[in-house]
Short mmCIF file of C-alpha atoms in Angstrom, two decimals:
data_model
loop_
_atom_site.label_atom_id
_atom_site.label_comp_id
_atom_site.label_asym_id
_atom_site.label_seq_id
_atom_site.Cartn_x
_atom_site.Cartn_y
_atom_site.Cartn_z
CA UNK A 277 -65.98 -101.13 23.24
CA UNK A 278 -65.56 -97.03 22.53
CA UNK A 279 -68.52 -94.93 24.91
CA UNK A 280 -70.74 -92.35 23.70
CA UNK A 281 -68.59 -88.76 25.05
CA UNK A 282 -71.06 -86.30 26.14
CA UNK A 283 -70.65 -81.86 26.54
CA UNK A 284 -68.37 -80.95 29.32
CA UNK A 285 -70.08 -79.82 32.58
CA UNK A 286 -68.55 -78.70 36.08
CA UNK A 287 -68.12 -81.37 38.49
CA UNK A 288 -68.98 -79.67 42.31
CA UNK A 289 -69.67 -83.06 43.78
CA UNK A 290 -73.47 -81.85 45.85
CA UNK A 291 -76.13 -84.25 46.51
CA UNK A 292 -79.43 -83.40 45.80
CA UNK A 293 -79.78 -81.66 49.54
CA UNK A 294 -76.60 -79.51 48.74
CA UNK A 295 -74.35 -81.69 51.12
CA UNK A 296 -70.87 -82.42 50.25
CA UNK A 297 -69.52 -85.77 49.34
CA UNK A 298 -66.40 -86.96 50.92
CA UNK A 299 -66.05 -90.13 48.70
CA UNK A 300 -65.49 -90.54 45.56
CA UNK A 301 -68.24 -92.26 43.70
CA UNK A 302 -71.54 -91.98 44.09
CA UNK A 303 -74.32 -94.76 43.85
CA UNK A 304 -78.06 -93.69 43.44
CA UNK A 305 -80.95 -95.93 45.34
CA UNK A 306 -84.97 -95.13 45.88
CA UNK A 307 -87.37 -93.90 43.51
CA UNK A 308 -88.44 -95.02 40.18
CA UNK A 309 -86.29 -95.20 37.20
CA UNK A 310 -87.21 -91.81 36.26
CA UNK A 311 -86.46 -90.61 39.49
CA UNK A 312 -82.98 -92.21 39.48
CA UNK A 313 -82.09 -90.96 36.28
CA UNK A 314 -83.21 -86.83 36.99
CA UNK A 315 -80.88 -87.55 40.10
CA UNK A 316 -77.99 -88.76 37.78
CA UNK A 317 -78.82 -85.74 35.37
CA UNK A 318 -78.59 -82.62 38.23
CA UNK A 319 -74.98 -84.90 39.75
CA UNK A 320 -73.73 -85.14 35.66
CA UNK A 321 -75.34 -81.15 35.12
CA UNK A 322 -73.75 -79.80 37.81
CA UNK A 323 -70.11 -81.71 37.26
CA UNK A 324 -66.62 -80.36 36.16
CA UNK A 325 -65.46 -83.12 34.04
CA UNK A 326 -63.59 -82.76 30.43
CA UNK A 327 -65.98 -85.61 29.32
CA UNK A 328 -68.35 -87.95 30.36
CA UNK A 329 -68.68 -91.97 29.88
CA UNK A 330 -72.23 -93.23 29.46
CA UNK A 331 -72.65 -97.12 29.60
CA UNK A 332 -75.94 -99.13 30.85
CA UNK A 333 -75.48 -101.74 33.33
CA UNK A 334 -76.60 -104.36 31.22
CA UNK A 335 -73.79 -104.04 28.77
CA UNK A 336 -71.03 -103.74 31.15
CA UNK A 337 -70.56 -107.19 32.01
CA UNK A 338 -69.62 -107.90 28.75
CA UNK A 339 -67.74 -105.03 27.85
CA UNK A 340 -63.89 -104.99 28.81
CA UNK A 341 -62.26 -102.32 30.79
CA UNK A 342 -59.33 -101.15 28.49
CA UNK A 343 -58.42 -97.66 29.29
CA UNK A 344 -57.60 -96.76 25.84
CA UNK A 345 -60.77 -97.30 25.28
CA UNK A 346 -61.93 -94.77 27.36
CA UNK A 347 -61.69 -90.24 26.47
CA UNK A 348 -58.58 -88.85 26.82
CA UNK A 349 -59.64 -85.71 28.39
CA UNK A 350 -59.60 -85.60 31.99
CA UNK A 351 -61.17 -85.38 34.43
CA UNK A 352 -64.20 -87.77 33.36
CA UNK A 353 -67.71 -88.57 34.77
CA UNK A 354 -68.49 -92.08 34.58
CA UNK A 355 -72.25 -92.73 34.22
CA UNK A 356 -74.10 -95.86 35.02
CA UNK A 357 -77.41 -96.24 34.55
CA UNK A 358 -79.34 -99.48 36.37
CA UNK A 359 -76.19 -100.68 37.37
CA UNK A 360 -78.34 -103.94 38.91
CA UNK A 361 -78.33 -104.98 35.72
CA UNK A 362 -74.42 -105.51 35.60
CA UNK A 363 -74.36 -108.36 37.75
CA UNK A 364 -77.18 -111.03 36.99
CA UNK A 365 -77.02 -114.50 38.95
CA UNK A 366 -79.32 -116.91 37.59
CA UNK A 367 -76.38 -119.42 37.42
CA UNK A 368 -77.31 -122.83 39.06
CA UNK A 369 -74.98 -125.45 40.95
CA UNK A 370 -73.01 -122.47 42.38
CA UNK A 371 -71.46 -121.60 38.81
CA UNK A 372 -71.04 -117.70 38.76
CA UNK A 373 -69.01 -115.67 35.61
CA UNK A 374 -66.32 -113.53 37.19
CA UNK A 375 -67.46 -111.06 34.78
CA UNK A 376 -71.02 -110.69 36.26
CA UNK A 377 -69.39 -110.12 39.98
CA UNK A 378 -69.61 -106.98 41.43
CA UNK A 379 -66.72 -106.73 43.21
CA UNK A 380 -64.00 -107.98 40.30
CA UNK A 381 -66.38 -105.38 37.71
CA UNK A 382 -65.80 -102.49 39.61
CA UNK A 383 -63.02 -102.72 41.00
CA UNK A 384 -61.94 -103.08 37.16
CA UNK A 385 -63.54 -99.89 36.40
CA UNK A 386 -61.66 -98.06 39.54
CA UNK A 387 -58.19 -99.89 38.54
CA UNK A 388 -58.54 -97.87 34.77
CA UNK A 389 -59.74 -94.87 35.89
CA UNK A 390 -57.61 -91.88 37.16
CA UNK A 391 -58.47 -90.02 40.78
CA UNK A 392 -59.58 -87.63 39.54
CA UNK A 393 -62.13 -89.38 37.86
CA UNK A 394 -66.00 -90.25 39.33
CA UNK A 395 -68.69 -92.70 38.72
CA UNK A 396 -72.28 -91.47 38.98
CA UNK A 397 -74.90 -94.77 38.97
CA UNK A 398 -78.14 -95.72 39.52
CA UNK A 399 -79.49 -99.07 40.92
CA UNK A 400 -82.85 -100.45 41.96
CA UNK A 401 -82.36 -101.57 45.31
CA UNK A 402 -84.10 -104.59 45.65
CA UNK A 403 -82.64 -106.18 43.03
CA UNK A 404 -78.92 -104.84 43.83
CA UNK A 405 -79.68 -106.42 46.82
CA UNK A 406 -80.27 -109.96 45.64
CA UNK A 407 -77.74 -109.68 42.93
CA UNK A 408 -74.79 -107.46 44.72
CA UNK A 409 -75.54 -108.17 48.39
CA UNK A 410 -71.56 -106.93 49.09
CA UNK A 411 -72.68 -103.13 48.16
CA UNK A 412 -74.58 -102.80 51.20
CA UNK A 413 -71.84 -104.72 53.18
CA UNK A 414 -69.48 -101.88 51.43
CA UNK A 415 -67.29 -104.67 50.39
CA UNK A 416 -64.13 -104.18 48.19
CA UNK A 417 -64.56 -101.65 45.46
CA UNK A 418 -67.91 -100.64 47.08
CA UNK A 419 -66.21 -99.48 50.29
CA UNK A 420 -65.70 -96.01 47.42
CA UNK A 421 -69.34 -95.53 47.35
CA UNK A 422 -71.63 -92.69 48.70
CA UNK A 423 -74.81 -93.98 48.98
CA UNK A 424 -77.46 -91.28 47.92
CA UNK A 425 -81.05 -93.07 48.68
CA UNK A 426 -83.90 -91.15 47.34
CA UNK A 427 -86.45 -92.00 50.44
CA UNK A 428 -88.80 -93.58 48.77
CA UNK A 429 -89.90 -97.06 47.85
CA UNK A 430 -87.91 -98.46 44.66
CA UNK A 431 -89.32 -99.87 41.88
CA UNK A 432 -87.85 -102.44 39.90
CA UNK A 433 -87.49 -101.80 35.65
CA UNK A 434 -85.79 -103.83 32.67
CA UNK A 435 -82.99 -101.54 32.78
CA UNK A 436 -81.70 -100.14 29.44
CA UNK A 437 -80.50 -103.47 26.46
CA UNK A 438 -76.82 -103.26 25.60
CA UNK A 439 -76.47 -102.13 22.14
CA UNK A 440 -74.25 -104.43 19.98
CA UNK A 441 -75.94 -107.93 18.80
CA UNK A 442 -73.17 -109.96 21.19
CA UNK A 443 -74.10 -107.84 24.13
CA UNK A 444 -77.60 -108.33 23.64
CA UNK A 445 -77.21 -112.19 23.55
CA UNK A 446 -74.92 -112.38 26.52
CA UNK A 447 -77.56 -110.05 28.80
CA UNK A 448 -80.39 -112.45 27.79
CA UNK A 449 -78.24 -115.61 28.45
CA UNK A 450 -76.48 -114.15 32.16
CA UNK A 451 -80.48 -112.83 32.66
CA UNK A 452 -82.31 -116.24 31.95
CA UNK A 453 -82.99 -118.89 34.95
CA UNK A 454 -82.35 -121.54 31.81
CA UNK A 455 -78.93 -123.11 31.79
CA UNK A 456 -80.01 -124.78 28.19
CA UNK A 457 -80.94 -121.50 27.26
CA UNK A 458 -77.99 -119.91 28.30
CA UNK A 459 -75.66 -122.01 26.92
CA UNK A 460 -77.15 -121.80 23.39
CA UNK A 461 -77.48 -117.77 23.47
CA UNK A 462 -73.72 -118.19 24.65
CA UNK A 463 -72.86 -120.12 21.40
CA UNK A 464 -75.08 -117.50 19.42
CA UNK A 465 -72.80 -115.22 20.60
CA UNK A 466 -69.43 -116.28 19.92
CA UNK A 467 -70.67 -116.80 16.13
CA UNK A 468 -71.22 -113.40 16.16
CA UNK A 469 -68.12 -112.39 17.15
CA UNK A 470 -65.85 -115.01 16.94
CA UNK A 471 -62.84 -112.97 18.11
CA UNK A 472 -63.77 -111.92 21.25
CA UNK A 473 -62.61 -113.22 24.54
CA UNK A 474 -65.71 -112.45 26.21
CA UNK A 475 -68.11 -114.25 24.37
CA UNK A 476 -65.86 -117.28 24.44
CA UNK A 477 -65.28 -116.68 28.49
CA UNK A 478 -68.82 -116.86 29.07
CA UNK A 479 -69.75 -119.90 27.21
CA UNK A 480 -67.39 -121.08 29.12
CA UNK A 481 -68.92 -120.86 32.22
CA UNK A 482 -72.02 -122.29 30.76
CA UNK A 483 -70.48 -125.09 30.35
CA UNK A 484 -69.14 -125.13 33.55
CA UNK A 485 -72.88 -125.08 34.86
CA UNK A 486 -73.68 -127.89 32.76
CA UNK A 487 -71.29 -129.91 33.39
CA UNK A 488 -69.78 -130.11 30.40
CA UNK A 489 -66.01 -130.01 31.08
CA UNK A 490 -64.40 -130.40 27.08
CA UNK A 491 -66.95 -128.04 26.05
CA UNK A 492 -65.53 -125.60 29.02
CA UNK A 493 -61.95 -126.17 28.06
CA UNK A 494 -62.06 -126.00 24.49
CA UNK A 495 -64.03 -122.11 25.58
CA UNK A 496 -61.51 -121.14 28.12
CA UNK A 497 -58.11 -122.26 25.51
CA UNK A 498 -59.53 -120.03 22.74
CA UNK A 499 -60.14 -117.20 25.19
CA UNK A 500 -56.77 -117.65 26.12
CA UNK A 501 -55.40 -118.03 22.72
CA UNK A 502 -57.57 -114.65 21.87
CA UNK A 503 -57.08 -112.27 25.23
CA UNK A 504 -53.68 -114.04 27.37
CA UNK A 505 -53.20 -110.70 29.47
CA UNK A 506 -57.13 -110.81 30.29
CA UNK A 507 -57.20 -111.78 34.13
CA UNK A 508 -60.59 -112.42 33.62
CA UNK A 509 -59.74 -115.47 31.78
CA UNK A 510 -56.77 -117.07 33.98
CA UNK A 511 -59.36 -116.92 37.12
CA UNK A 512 -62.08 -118.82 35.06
CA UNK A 513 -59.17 -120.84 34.02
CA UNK A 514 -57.86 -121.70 38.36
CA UNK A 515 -61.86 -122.45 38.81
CA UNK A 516 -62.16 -124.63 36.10
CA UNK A 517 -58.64 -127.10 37.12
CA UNK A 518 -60.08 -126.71 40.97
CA UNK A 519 -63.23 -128.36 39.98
CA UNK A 520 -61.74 -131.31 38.59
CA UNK A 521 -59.03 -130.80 41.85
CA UNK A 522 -55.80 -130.36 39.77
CA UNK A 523 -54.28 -128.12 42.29
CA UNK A 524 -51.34 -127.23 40.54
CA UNK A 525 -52.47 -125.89 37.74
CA UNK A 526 -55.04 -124.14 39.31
CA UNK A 527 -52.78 -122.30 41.54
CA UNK A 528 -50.73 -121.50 38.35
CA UNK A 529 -54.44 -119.48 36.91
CA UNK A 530 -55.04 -117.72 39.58
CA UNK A 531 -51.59 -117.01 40.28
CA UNK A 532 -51.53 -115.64 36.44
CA UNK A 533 -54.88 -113.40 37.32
CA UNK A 534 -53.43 -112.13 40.42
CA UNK A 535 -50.44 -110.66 38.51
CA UNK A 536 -52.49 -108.97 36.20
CA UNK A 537 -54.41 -107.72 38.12
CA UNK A 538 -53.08 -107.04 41.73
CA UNK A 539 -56.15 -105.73 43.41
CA UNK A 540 -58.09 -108.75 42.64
CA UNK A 541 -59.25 -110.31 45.98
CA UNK A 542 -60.97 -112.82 44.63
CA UNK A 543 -58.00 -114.20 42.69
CA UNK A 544 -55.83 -113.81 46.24
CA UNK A 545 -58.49 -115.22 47.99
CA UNK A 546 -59.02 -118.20 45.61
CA UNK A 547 -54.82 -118.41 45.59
CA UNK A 548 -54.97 -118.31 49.13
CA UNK A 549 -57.17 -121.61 48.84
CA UNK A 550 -55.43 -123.47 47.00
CA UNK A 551 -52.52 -122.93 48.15
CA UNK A 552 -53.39 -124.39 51.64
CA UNK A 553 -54.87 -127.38 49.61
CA UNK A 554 -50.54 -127.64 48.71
CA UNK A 555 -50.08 -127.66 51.91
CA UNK A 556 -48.48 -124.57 51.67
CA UNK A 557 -49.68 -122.53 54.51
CA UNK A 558 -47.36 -119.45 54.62
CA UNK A 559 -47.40 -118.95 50.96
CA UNK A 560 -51.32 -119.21 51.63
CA UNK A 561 -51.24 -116.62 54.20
CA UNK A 562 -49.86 -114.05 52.24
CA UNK A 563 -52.35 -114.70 49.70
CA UNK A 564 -54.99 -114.30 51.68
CA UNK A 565 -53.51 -111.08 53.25
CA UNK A 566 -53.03 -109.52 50.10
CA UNK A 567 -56.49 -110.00 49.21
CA UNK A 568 -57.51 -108.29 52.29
CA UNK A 569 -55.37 -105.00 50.96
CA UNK A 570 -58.20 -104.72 48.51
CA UNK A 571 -61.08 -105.94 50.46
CA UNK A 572 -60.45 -105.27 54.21
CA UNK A 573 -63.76 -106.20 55.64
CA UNK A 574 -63.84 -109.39 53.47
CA UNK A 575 -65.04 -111.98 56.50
CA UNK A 576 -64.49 -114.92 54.35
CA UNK A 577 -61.12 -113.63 53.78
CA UNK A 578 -61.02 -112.98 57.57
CA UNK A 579 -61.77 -116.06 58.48
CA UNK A 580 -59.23 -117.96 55.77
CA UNK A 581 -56.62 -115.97 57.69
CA UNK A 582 -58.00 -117.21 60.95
CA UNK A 583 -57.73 -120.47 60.29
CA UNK A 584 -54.42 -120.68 58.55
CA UNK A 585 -52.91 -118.73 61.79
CA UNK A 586 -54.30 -121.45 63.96
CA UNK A 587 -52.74 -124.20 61.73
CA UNK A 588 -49.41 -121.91 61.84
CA UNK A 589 -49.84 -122.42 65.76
CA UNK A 590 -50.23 -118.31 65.92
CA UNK A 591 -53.13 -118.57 67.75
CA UNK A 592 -52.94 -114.08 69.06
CA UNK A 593 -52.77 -113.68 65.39
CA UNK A 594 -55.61 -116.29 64.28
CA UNK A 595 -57.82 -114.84 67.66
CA UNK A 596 -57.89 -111.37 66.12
CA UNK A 597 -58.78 -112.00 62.72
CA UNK A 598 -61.57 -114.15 63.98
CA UNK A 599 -63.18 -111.87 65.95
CA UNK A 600 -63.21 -109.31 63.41
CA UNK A 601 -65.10 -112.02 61.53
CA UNK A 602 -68.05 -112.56 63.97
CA UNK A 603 -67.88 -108.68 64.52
CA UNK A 604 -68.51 -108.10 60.64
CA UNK A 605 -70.75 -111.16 59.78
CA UNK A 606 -72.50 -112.03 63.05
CA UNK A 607 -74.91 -114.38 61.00
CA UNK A 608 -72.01 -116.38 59.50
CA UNK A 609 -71.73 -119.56 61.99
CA UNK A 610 -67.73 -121.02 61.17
CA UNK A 611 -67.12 -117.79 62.51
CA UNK A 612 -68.01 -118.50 65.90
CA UNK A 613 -67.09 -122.17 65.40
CA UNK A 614 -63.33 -121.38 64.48
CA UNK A 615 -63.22 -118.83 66.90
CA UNK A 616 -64.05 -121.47 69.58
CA UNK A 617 -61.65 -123.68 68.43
CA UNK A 618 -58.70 -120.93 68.43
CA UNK A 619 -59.25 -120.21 72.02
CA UNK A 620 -59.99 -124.20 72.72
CA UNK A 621 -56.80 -124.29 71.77
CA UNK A 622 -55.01 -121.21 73.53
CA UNK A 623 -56.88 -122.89 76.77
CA UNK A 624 -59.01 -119.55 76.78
CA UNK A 625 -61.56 -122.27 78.30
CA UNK A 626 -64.48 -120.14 78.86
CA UNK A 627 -64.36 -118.17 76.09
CA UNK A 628 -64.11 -121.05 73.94
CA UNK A 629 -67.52 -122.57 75.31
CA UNK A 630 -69.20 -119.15 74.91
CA UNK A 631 -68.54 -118.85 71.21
CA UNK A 632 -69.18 -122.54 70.31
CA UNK A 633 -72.58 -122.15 71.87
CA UNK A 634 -73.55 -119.27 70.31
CA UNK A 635 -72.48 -120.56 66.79
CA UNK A 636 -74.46 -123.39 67.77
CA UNK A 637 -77.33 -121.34 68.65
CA UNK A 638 -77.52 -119.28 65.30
CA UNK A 639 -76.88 -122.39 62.80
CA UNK A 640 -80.05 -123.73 61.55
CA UNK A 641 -78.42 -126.49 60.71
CA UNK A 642 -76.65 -127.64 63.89
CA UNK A 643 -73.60 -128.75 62.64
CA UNK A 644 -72.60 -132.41 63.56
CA UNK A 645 -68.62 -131.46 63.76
CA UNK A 646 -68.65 -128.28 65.61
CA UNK A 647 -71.86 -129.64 68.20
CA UNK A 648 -69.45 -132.69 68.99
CA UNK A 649 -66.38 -130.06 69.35
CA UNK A 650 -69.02 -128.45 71.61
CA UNK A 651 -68.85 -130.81 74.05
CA UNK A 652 -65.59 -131.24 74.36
CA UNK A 653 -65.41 -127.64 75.37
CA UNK A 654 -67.81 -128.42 77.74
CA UNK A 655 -65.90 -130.74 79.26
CA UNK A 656 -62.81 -128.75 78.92
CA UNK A 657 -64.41 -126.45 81.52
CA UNK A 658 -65.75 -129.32 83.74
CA UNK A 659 -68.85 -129.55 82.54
CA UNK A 660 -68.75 -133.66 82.07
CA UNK A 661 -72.51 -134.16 82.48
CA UNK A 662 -73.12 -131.57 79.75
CA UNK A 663 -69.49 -133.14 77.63
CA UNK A 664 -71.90 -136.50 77.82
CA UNK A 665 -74.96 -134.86 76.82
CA UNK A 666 -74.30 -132.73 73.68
CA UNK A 667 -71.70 -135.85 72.34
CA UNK A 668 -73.45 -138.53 72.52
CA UNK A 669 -76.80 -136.70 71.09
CA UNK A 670 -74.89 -135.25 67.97
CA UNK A 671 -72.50 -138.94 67.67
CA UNK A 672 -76.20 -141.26 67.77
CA UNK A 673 -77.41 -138.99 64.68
CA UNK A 674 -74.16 -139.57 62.68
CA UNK A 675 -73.61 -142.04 59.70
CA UNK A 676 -71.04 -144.92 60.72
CA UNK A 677 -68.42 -143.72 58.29
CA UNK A 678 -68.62 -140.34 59.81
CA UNK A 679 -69.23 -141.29 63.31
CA UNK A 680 -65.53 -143.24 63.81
CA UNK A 681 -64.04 -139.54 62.93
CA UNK A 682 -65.87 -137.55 65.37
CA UNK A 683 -65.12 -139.86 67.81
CA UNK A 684 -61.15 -140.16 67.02
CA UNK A 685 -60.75 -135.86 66.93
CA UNK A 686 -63.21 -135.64 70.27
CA UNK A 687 -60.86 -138.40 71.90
CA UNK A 688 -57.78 -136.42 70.71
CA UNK A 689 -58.74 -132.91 71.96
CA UNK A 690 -59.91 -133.76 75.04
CA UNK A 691 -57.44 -136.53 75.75
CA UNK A 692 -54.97 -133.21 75.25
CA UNK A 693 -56.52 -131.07 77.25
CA UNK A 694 -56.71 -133.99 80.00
CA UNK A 695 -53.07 -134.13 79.90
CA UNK A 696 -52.79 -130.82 80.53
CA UNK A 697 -54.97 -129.72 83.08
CA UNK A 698 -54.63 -132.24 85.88
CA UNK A 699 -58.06 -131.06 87.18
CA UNK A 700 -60.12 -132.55 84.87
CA UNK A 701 -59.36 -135.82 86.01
CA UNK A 702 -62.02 -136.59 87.81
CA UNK A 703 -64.19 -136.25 84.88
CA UNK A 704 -62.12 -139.31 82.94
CA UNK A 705 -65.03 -141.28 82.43
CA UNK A 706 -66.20 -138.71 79.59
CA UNK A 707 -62.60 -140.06 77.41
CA UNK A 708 -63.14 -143.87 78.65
CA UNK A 709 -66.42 -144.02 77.38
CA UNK A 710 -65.30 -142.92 73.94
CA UNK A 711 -61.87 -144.97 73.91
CA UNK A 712 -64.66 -148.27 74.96
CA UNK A 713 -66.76 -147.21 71.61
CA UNK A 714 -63.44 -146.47 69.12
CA UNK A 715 -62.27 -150.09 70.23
CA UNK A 716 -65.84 -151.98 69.44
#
């Protein structure tokens, strides 16, 4: 794709009150359209750029980064208008194109562009915020973002329509709550241009939705086949063999996305994943660190780490990142949960009970596994009459071919901890009473 190049203009980096940025890129909330785009105008008006880049959001999913593509006189302004419209998720069955993610789009746009280079967009708030909820957690690429909100209530507008025929097909398909639709518009597409990865990736993931696996990997060979060094494609490619849980190869795609593109988190993270499905826990590790270089309030990522210490037995290590997690993302439950189960484990008794009950007390759903692992921190700090209580309610509600397991890793942890601590002897009846209903 080649962008419209616009006059020169200074580049002095004020807001609209005169205050001076301190980060690089600047992202425009509040107001109208209109009012969005005057703000845009005085930031691009009062800029010191060699050229400027003007793209609408809708187009920019399916547009790719390629810095030749881009003016060669530096420094550039990078404009984008109703940058909502870049990252659409109507996708059912939790399918999602990498393409229409926020953070692997801009962190694309950072990896091309030079420091010296700034992006100038606009967004309508309320639907950035159902669409690109990790802006407002500044996560990844948005952690570069100035937020300059106009103070006044937003108003929500179709945006500006990309401008080639293939665009135009792939906005409506990403924008409709149709799969059926979408996957037809998709196909539209790629006749149009046959040649293009893009079109191809995203019928791709249409498929994917639907369920259509052949269709999905004849769509993600031929992107392949057209784009090989396009990351885009090998991480569509490690989704699509960890669906149907071939774990090797999809390692090997998002292994070949991460080396394309090293500031991908989601292709570490995703790495990370699979790797501990390999049973390869130190290799998974560093995956899941690296991602964090790129993303390091990522509390999924957090939490991956977290866990993987704790199966490393480097409990300090897994303790940290976990309460970084419940400290970022105090509405995210396993947070809490694995916390507990870290300092369960590092007999940080106490502790352990406090987090397990308040991860119990902000999940809605009342998890079976973590209420039963509860109680056995309950009875970890002597609390037998409440071990009975909480077990017993959450074992009674339990299908039979999940009860046998709760029972089996209750016996086992507390059975440990029994062996260790001599005082919780007295309170034997709690593991006799479960060894009397594994042996029924």
């Amino acid at each position: 794709m080649r962008f419209p190049k616009c006059a020169t203009v200074p580049y002095t980096c004020r807001g609209i009150t005169g205050r001076h940025l301190t980060v690089r890129h600047l992202l425009i909330l509040g107001g109208s359209q209109d009012d969005r785009a005057a703000a845009a105008a005085a930031h691009q008006d009062a800029a010191r750029v060699a050229s400027v880049v003007a793209a609408p959001g809708a187009a920019l999913p399916f547009s790719r980064v390629i810095a030749s593509d881009l003016p060669v006189a530096r420094p550039r302004l990078i404009r984008f208008d109703d940058l909502e419209q870049a990252f659409p998720n109507a996708q059912t069955g939790g399918t999602r194109l990498v393409l229409t993610q926020s953070t692997y789009l801009l962190q694309k746009w950072l990896d091309v562009l030079d420091p010296t280079d700034r992006i100038v967009a606009t967004a309508d708030r309320q639907t950035l915020e159902r669409t690109a909820p990790e802006a407002f957690q500044r996560r990844g690429a948005w952690r570069q973002f100035e937020v300059l909100d106009l103070g006044v209530p937003s108003s929500s507008s179709p945006g500006s329509s990309p401008s080639s025929v293939s665009d135009h097909l792939l906005a409506r398909a990403y924008h409709s709550p149709y799969p059926e639709e979408r996957l037809q518009l998709c196909r539209d597409a790629v006749s149009t241009t046959p040649d293009s990865a893009v079109p191809t990736l995203a019928l791709a993931s249409a498929c994917l939705e639907q369920q259509d696996m052949s269709g999905a990997r004849r769509a993600l060979d031929h992107a392949a086949l057209v784009a090989p060094d396009w990351e885009a494609v090998h991480y569509e490619d490690g989704k699509f063999w960890l669906g149907v849980e071939d774990m090797g190869r999809a390692r090997d795609g998002f292994q070949r996305a991460c080396d394309l593109m090293p500031t991908f988190a989601a292709a570490h993270s995703n790495l990370g994943a699979t790797l501990g499905e390999l049973d390869q826990p130190e290799a998974a590790l560093a995956a899941f660190t690296q991602a964090l270089t790129s993303d390091p309030d990522g509390f999924t990522i957090l939490n991956n780490i977290g866990v993987v210490c704790r199966e490393l037995g480097r409990l300090p290590e897994s303790e940290i990142a976990l309460r970084r997690v419940v400290t970022l993302a105090p509405d995210f439950v396993f947070g809490y949960y694995n916390l507990g189960h870290t300092l369960l484990l590092g007999r940080q008794c106490p502790a352990a009970l406090a987090a397990y009950e308040e991860g119990q007390r902000r999940d809605p759903q009342k998890n079976r596994r973590q209420a039963c692992r509860l109680a056995v921190a309950r009875f970890a700090n002597g609390d037998a009459e409440g071990a009975e209580r909480d077990l017993w309610r959450f074992i009674d509600q339990a299908p039979a071919n999940e009860r046998e397991d709760l029972l089996l890793e209750s016996y086992e942890i507390a059975d440990a901890l029994a062996r260790d601590r001599p005082e919780l002897a007295p309170h034997r009846a709690f593991l006799d009473r479960i060894a009397a209903e594994l042996n029924r």
